[in-house]
Each structure stands twice: as C-alpha cells, then as structure tokens.
CSV table of C-alpha atoms and ligand atoms in Angstrom, one decimal:
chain,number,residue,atom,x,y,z
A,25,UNK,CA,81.4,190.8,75.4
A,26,UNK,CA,78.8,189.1,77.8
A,27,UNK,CA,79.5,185.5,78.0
A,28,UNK,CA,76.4,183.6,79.2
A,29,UNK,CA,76.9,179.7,80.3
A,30,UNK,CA,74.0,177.7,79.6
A,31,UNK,CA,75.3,174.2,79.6
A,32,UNK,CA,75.2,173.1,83.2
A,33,UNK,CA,74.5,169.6,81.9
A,34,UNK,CA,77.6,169.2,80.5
A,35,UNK,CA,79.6,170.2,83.6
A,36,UNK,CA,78.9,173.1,86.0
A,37,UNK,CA,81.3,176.1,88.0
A,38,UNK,CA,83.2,175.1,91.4
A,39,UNK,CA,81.5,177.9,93.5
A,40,UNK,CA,83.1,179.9,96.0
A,41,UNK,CA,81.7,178.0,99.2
A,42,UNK,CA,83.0,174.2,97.4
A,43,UNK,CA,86.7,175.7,96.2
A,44,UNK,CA,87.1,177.2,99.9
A,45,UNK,CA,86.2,174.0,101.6
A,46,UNK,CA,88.6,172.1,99.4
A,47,UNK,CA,91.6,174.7,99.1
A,48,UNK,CA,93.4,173.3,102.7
A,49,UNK,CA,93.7,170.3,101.6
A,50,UNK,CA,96.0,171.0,99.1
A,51,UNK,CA,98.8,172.5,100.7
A,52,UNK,CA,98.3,172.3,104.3
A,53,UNK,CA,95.9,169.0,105.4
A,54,UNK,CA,97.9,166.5,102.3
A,55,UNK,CA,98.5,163.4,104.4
A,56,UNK,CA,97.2,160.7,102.8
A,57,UNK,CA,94.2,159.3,104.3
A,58,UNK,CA,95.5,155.5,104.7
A,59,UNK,CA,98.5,157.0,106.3
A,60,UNK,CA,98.6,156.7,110.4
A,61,UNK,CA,100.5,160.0,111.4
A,62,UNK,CA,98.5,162.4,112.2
A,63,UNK,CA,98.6,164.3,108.6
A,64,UNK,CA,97.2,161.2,107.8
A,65,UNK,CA,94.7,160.7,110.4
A,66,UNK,CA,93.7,164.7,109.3
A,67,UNK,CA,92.6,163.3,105.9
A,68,UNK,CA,91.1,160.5,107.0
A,69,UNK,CA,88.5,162.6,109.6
A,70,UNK,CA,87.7,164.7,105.6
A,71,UNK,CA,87.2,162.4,103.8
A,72,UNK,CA,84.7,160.3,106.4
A,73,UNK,CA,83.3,163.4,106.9
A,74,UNK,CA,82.5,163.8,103.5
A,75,UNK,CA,81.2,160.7,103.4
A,76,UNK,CA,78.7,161.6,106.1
A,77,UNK,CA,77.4,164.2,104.3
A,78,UNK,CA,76.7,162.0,101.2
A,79,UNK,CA,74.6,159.7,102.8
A,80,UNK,CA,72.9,161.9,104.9
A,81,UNK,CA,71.9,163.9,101.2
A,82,UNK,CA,71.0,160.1,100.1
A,83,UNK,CA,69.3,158.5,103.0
A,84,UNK,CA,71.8,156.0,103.4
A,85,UNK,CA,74.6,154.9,105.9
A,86,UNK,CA,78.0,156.1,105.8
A,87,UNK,CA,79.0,152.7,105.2
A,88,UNK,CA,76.9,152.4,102.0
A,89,UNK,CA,79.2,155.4,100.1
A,90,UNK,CA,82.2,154.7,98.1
A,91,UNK,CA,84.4,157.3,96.7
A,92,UNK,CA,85.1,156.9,92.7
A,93,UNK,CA,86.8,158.6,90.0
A,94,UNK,CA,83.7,159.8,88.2
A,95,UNK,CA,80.1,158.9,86.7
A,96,UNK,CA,81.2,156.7,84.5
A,97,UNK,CA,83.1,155.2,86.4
A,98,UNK,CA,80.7,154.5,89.3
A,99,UNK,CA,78.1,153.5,86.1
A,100,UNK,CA,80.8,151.2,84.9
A,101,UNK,CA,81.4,150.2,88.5
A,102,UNK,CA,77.7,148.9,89.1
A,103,UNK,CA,76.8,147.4,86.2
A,104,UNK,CA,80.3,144.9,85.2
A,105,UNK,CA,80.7,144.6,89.1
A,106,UNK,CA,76.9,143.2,89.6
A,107,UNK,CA,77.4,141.1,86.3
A,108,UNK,CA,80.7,139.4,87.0
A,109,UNK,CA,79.3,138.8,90.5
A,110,UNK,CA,76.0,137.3,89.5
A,111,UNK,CA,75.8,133.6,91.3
A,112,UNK,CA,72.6,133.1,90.1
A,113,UNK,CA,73.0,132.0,86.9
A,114,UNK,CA,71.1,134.9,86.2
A,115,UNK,CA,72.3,136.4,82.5
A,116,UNK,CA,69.9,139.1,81.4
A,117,UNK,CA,70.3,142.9,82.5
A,118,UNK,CA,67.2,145.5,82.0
A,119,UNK,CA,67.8,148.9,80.6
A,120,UNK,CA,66.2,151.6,78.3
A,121,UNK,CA,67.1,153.2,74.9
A,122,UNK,CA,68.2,156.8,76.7
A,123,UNK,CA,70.6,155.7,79.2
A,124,UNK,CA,74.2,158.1,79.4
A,125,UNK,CA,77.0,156.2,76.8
A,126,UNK,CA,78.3,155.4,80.6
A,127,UNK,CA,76.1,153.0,80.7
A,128,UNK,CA,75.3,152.0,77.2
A,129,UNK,CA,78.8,151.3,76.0
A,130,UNK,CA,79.2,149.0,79.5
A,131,UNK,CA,76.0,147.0,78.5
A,132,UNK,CA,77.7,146.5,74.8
A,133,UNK,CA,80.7,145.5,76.3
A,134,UNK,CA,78.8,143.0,78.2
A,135,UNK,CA,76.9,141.7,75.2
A,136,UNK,CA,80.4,140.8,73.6
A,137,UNK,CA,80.7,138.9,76.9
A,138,UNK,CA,77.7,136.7,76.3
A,139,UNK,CA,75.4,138.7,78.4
A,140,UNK,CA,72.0,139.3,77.1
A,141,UNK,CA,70.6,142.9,77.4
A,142,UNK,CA,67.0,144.5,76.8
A,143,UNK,CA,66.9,148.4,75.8
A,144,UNK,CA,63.0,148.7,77.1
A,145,UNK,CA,62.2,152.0,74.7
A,146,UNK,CA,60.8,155.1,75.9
A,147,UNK,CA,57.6,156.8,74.3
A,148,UNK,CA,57.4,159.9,72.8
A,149,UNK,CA,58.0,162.3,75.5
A,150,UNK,CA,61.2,160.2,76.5
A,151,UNK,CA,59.1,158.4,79.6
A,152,UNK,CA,59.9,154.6,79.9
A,153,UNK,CA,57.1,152.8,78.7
A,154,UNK,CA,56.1,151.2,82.1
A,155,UNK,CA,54.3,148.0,80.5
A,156,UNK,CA,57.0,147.0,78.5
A,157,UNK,CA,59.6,147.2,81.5
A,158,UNK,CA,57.3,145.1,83.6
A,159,UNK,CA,57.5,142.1,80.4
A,160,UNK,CA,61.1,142.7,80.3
A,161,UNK,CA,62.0,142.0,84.0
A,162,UNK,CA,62.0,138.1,84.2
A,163,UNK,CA,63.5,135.6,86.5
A,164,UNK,CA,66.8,135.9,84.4
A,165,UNK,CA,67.0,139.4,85.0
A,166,UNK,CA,70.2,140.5,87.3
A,167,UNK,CA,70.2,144.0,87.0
A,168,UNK,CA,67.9,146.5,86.2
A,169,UNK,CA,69.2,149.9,85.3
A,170,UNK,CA,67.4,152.9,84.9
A,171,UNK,CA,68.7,156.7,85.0
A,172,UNK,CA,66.7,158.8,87.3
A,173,UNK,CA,66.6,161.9,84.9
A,174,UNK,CA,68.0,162.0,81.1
A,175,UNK,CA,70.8,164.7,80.3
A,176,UNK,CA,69.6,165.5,77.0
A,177,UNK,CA,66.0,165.7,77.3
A,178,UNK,CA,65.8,166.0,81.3
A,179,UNK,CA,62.8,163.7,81.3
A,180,UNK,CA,62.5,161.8,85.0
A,181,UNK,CA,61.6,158.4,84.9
A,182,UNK,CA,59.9,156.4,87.2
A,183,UNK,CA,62.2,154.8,89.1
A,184,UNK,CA,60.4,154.1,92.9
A,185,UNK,CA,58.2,151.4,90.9
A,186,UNK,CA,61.3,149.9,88.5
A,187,UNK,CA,63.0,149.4,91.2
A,188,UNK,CA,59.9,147.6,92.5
A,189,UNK,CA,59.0,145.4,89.4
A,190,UNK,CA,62.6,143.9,89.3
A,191,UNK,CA,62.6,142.9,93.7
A,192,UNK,CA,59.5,141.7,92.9
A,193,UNK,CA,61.7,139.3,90.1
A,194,UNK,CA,64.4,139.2,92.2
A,195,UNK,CA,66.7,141.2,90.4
A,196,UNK,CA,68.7,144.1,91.3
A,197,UNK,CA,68.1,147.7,90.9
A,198,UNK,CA,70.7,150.8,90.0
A,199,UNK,CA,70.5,154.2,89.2
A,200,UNK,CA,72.3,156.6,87.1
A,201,UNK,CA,71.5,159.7,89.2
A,202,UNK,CA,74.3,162.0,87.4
A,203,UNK,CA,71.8,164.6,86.2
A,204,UNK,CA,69.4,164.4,89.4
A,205,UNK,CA,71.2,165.2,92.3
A,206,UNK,CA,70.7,169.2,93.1
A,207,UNK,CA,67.3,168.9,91.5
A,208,UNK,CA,65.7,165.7,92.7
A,209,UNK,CA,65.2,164.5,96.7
A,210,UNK,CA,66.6,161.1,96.9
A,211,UNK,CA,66.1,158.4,99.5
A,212,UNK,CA,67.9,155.1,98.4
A,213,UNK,CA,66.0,153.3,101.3
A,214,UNK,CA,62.3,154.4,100.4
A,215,UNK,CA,63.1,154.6,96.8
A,216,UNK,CA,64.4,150.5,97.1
A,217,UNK,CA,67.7,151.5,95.2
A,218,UNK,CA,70.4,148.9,95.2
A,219,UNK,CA,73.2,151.2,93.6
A,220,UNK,CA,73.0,154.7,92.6
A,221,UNK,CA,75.7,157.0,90.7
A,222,UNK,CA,76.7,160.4,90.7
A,223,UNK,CA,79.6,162.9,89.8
A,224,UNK,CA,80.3,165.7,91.6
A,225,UNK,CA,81.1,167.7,88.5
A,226,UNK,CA,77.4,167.9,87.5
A,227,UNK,CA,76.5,170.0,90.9
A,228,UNK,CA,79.4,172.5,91.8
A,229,UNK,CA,82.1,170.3,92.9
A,230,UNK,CA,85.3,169.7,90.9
A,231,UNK,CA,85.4,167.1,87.7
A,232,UNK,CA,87.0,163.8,88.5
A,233,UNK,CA,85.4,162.9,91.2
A,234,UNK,CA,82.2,160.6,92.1
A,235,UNK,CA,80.1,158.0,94.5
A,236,UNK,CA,78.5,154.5,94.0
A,237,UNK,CA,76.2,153.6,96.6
A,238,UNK,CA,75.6,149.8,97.5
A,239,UNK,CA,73.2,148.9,99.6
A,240,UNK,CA,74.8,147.5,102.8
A,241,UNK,CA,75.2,143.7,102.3
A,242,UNK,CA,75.8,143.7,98.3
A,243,UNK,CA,78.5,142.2,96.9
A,244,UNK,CA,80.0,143.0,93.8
A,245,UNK,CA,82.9,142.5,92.0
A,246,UNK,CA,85.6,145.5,92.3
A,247,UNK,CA,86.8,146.9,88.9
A,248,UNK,CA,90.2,148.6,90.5
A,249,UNK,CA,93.2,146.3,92.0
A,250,UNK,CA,95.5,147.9,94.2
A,251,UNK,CA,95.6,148.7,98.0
A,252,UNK,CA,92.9,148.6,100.8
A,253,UNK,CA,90.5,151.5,100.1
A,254,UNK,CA,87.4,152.2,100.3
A,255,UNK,CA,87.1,149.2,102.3
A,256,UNK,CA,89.0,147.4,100.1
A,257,UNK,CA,86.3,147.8,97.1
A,258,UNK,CA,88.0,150.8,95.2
A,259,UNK,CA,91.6,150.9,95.3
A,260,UNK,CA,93.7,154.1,94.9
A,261,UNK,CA,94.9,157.2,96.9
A,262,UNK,CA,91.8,159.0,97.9
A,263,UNK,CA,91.1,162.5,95.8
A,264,UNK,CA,91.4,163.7,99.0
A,265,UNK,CA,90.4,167.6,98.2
A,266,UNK,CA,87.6,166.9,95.5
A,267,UNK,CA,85.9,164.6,97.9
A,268,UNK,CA,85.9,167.2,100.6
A,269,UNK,CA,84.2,169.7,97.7
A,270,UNK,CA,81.7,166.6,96.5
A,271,UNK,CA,80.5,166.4,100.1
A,272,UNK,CA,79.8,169.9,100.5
A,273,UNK,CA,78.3,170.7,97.7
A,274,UNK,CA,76.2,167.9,97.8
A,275,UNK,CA,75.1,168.8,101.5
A,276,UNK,CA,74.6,172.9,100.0
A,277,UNK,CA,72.5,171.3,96.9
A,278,UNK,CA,70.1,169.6,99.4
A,279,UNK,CA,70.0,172.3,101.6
A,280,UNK,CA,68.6,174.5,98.8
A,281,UNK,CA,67.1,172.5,96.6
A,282,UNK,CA,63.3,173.7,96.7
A,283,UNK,CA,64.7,177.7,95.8
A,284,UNK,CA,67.0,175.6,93.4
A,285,UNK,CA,64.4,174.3,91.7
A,286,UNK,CA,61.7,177.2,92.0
A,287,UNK,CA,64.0,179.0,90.7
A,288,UNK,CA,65.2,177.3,87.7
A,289,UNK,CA,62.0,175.8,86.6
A,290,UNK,CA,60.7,179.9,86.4
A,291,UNK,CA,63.8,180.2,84.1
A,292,UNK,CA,62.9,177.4,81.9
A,293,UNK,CA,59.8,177.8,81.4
A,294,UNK,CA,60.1,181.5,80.3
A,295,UNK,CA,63.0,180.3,77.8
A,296,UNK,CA,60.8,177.0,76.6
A,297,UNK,CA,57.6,179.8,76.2
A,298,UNK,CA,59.8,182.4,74.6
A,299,UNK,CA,61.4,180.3,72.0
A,300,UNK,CA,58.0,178.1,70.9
A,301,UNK,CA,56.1,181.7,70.2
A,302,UNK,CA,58.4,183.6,69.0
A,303,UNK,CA,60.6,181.3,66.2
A,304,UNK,CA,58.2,179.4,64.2
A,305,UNK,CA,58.5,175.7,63.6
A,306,UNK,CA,60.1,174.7,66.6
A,307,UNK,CA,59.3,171.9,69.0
A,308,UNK,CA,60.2,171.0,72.6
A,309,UNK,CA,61.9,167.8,73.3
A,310,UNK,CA,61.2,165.7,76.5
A,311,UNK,CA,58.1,165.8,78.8
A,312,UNK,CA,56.9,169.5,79.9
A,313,UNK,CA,56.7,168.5,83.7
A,314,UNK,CA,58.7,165.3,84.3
A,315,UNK,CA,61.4,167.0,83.4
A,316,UNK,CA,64.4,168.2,85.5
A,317,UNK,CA,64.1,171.9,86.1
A,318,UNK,CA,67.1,173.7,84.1
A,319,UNK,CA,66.5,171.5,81.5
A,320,UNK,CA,65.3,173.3,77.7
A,321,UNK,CA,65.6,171.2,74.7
A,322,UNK,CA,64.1,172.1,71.8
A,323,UNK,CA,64.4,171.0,68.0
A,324,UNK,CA,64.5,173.9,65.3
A,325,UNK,CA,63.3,172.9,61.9
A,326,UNK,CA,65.7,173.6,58.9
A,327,UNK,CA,68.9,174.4,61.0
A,328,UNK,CA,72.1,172.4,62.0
A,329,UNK,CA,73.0,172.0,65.5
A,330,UNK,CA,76.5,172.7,64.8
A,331,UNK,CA,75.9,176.0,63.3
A,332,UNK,CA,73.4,176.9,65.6
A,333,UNK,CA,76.0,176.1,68.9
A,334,UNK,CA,79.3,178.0,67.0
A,335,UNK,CA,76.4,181.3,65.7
A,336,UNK,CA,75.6,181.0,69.6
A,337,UNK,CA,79.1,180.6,71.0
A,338,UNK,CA,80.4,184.1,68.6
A,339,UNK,CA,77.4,185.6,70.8
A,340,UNK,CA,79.0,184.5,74.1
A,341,UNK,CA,76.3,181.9,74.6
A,342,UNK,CA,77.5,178.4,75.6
A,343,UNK,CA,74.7,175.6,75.1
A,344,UNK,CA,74.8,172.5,73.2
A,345,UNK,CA,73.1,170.3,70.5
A,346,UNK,CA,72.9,167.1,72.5
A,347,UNK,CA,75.2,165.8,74.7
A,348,UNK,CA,79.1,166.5,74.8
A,349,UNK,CA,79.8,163.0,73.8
A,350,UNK,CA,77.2,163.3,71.2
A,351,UNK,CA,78.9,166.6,69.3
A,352,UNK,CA,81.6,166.4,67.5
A,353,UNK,CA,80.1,163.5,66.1
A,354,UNK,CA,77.5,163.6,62.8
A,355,UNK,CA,75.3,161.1,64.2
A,356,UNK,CA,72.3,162.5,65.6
A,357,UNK,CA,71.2,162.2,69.3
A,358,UNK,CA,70.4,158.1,70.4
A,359,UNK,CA,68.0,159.8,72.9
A,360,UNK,CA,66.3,162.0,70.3
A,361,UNK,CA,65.6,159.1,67.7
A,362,UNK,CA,64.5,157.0,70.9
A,363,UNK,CA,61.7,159.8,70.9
A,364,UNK,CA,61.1,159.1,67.5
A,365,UNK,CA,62.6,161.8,66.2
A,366,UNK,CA,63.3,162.1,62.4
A,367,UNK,CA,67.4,162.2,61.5
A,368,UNK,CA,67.2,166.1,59.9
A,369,UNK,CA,64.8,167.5,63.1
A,370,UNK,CA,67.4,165.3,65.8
A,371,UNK,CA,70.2,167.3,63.6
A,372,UNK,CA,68.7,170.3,64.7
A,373,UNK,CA,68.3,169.9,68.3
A,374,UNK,CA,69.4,172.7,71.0
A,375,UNK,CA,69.9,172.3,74.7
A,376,UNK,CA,70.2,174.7,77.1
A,377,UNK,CA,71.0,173.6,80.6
A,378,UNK,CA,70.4,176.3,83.6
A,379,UNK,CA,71.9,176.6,86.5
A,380,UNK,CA,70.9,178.7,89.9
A,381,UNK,CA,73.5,181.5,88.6
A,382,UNK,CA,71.8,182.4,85.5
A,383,UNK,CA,69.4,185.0,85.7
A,384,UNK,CA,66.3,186.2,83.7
A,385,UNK,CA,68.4,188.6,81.7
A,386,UNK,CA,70.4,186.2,80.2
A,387,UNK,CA,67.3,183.9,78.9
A,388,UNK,CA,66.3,187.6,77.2
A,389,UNK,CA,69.1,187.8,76.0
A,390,UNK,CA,69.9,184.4,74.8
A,391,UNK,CA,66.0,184.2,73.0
A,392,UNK,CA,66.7,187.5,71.0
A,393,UNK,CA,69.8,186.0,70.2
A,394,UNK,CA,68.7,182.9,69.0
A,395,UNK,CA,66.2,184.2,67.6
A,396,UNK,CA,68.1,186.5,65.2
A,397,UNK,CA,70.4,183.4,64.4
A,398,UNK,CA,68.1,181.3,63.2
A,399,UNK,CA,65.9,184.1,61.1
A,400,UNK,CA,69.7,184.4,59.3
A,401,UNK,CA,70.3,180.6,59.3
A,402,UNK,CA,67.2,179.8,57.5
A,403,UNK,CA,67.3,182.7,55.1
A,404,UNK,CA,70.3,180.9,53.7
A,405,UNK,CA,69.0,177.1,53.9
A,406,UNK,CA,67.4,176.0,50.6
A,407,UNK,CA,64.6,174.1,52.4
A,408,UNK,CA,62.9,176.7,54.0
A,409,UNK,CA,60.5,178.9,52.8
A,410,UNK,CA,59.0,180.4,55.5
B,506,LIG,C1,77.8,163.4,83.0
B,506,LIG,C2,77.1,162.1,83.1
B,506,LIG,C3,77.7,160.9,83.3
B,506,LIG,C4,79.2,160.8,83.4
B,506,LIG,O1,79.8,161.4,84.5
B,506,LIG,P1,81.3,161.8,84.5
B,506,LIG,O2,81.6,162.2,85.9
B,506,LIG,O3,81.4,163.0,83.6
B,506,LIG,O4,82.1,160.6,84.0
B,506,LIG,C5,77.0,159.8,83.4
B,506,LIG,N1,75.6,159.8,83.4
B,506,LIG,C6,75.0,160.9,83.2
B,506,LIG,C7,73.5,160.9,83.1
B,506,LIG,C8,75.7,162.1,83.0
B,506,LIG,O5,75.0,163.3,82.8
C-alpha cells in the first residue's frame, strides 16, 4: 500500500544530505567537544561550525546561538530565564491565545509564581489583533512573546512591529519560530528579535535537538546546572552529531527556500481548492495568504477528527486533527476556539502539513480519499442530512 506523509508539522524526515553530514560523528569524530585532545578539539571545530551556519541562516553572530535540547526547551528557556532575570521590577509578560503548549504551560507555570500574564486574542482568521497588543504592552511588561507562524492553523503574525511596540515600552521581545524556519526569511537584527526558538526536528534534522538565540548583551537566567557549556549558559555534553545535522539543514533550508516555498504553496492551494469544491460543508481554517506554505487546515462539518485521522491512516495517509499534543486528548484545539470556532466544528478539524517531498499525486490522491471517507462518515452520522 502507498503510504503518503502529510504531517510535516508534527515532525519531518532526516534527508539524505542531513544523516550523511551527521553519520561521522558517531563512530569516528566522538570526542567530546569540551575535551582538549584533539578528538576533542575535532568536535569542537563541528559543532562551532554548526553554529556559524545558524547565524548566518538568522542574521545574527555566532556568539548569539546556543545549542538546546529542543523547542520547548529553548521556549521554556526564554521565557522563565527572562522572568527570573527581570531587575526591573517589571511583572507582566505579553502573549496571545495561539501560542505552542511550549509556551503556554511556561506562562501558567509562571502565573502560579505570581507573574501576571495577558493572552492578547487573535481574530477570526487566527491574526493577532494588533490594537489590542499595542493596549497590552505597558511599562510593566518584561516580555513579549509572539510565535512567528502557528502550527495548527499556519497563520504568520506580525511580528517586525510586536517586537516594535514592546522596545518602544521597554520590554523584551521573543519568538517562537519552530514552525517558520524553512519557510520564512529571518533576520533577528532587522526584525528587532531579542530571543528566537527553533527545533531542528521541524526542518529535516534529527528530534532532540534545538537553538535559542539571545541578542548579544542579554542576560538571562540559565535553566540547566552543570558544567561550562555553551558559554556556561546551557550545561550538558553537546548532541554533538544532531547539531552538526541542525546546522546543515538549516543552511540547505535557506538555500532553497523560495523553490521551497513555490513549491509547497502550489501544493496547498490545489489540496485547500480541491477539498472546499468538492466535499460540501467544509471550511478552511487560518488566513488564505498569511499562512505558512504546507500548511492545509480545514474543518469538516458532522465528522470526528479521530475517525477521520485512523479512516485516513487505514489509507496510508498520515495527517492530523490538530496538534500531536492536542490528539489523544477530547478537548478540542485552544487555537481553533481562539478563532471562534464552535466545540463540534473544532472536533472536526483536519490538518495536513506538506513538505518539499510530497508531490501532486499524493494531494489527488489524498482528496479522493478523503473525500470517499467522509461521504461514508456522514452517511452513518445522525446529524447530517445532506
Ligand atoms: C514543535 C513545536 C514546538 C516544540 O518543539 P520540540 O522540539 O518538539 O520540543 C514548539 N513550538 C512550536 C510552534 C512547534 O511547532
């Protein structure tokens, strides 16, 4: 049976070009990288070379890049570590309704912690609503965090002139760029980001690796104890090999990011067009162009998203109905009811995340499929009647 991966959202394949650059230093180049022999001193040149290649992808200095464990982490990183390092007497941190659990379980922690924290909401199409950000940012406000582009809905948000309403307060300004980078040019400099997050996992390099960037001259407080690296910010042994892949895929993302993106965007507007004509009362979720480019989500009137995902799955189709986090759960999307969503459409929400290896065949394929499904779904659901 054809299998057909369409959740490049959720995590994406190592490709060939990332795995070889990472294979030697498994077996052959395994010094560790604070060690001063010369296997050492091997591992060492990787991984700074690595970090090159990050901040030449980000606009930033070499300097600026520190190695994590993952998204979260680096989210986790940015937000407690600006927080606890606050001298300011400042106590209030700026976010929205959509952010990644990464985030929104650290500002909840935070909250228990006596910090105050404003969700600014989005509007309908999942875009921050601009005015209310500007009322939110005050001279309390410490942090403002924003994600560049959500990874349920895709929508991109306007981050350039956040960032620029909370300098103007004098607050600070991070990024939850997880589901942008590969599809979205960045420049922390131009853009005025403080911090910014990513995973490699998201763009062709392994899982369990990922980068915070701080702005040269930021302090803030490290979440890891333990030895001296990462200039003493983030301790632990170095994943030596997975940063090797994370900086060459993220140099091979840049590098082709306008095909990238031409190409995807092609894919997903055919499968956004495709499904909307052809299985009635559906609706697409998210804005149609500030949205990232693989990115379909669409709600399907009088289905379940967990029957549509395992009727797709028996087909060889692997999508999802939200977010990973979010399945396996019952309670509907926090980013579809942010868009206003009612609880039994949110229920039947389906996303299908592209990547630059699917091909025009397989969205054919996957819209006959789906669309078959859901003619059989409904025909045994009591509520329709179409
Ligand atoms: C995947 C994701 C994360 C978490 O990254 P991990 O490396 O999986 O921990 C955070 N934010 C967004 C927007 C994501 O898509």
């Amino acid at each position: 049976m054809k299998r057909i991966y369409m959740d490049n959202a959720a995590t994406t394949r190592v490709t060939e070009p990332v795995f070889e650059a990472m294979k030697p230093y498994f077996c052959e180049t395994y010094g560790n990288p604070s060690s001063v022999h010369a296997f050492g001193r091997d591992a060492r040149r990787a991984v700074e070379e690595a970090r090159r290649q990050v901040a030449s992808a980000l606009g930033c200095e070499a300097r600026e890049v520190y190695f994590t464990g993952c998204g979260t982490e680096s989210d986790n990183w940015a937000i407690k570590g600006c927080a606890y390092a606050a001298k300011n007497g400042r106590k209030t941190i700026v976010s929205t309704t959509i952010e990644h659990h990464a985030v929104l379980h650290t500002l909840e922690a935070l909250e228990k912690e006596g910090y105050n924290v404003i969700y600014v909401p989005v509007d309908e199409e999942g875009i921050v609503k601009m005015d209310e950000m500007e009322k939110a940012i005050t001279e309390d406000t410490l942090l403002v965090t924003v994600m560049a582009a959500n990874n349920e809905i895709g929508t991109i948000q306007p981050i350039t002139e956040i960032a620029a309403l909370a300098h103007e307060k004098g607050a600070l300004f991070h990024t939850d760029a997880v589901q942008a980078i590969g599809s979205m040019r960045f420049n922390v400099k131009e853009m005025g980001i403080d911090m910014l997050s990513l995973s490699g996992h998201k763009f062709h390099a392994p899982k369990g690796v990922g980068v915070l960037y701080i702005k040269n001259g930021l302090r803030i407080r490290p979440l890891i104890a333990g030895g001296a690296q990462e200039r003493t910010q983030r301790a632990g042994t170095e994943n030596l090999a997975s940063i090797v892949a994370l900086g060459k895929a993220i140099t091979l993302a840049n590098e082709n990011i306008d095909a990238h993106n031409a190409c995807l965007t092609e894919m997903r507007d055919a499968l956004i067009e495709k499904i909307l004509t052809r299985i009635p009362e559906t609706r697409l979720n998210g804005h149609k162009d500030k949205r990232l480019p693989g990115n379909v989500n669409v709600s399907i009137s009088y289905i379940e998203g967990e029957a549509l995902l395992l009727s797709l799955d028996l087909k060889g189709i692997a999508a999802s109905s939200g977010s990973a986090c979010t399945s396996g759960s019952l309670d509907p999307s926090h980013v579809l009811l942010a868009i206003g969503l009612p609880h039994e459409i949110a229920h039947g929400s389906l996303r299908l995340s592209l990547s630059e290896e699917n091909t025009m065949e397989e969205v054919d394929y996957v819209v006959d499929q789906l669309e078959d499904i859901v003619k059989r779904l409904r025909a045994m659901s009591p509520l329709y009647n179409g």
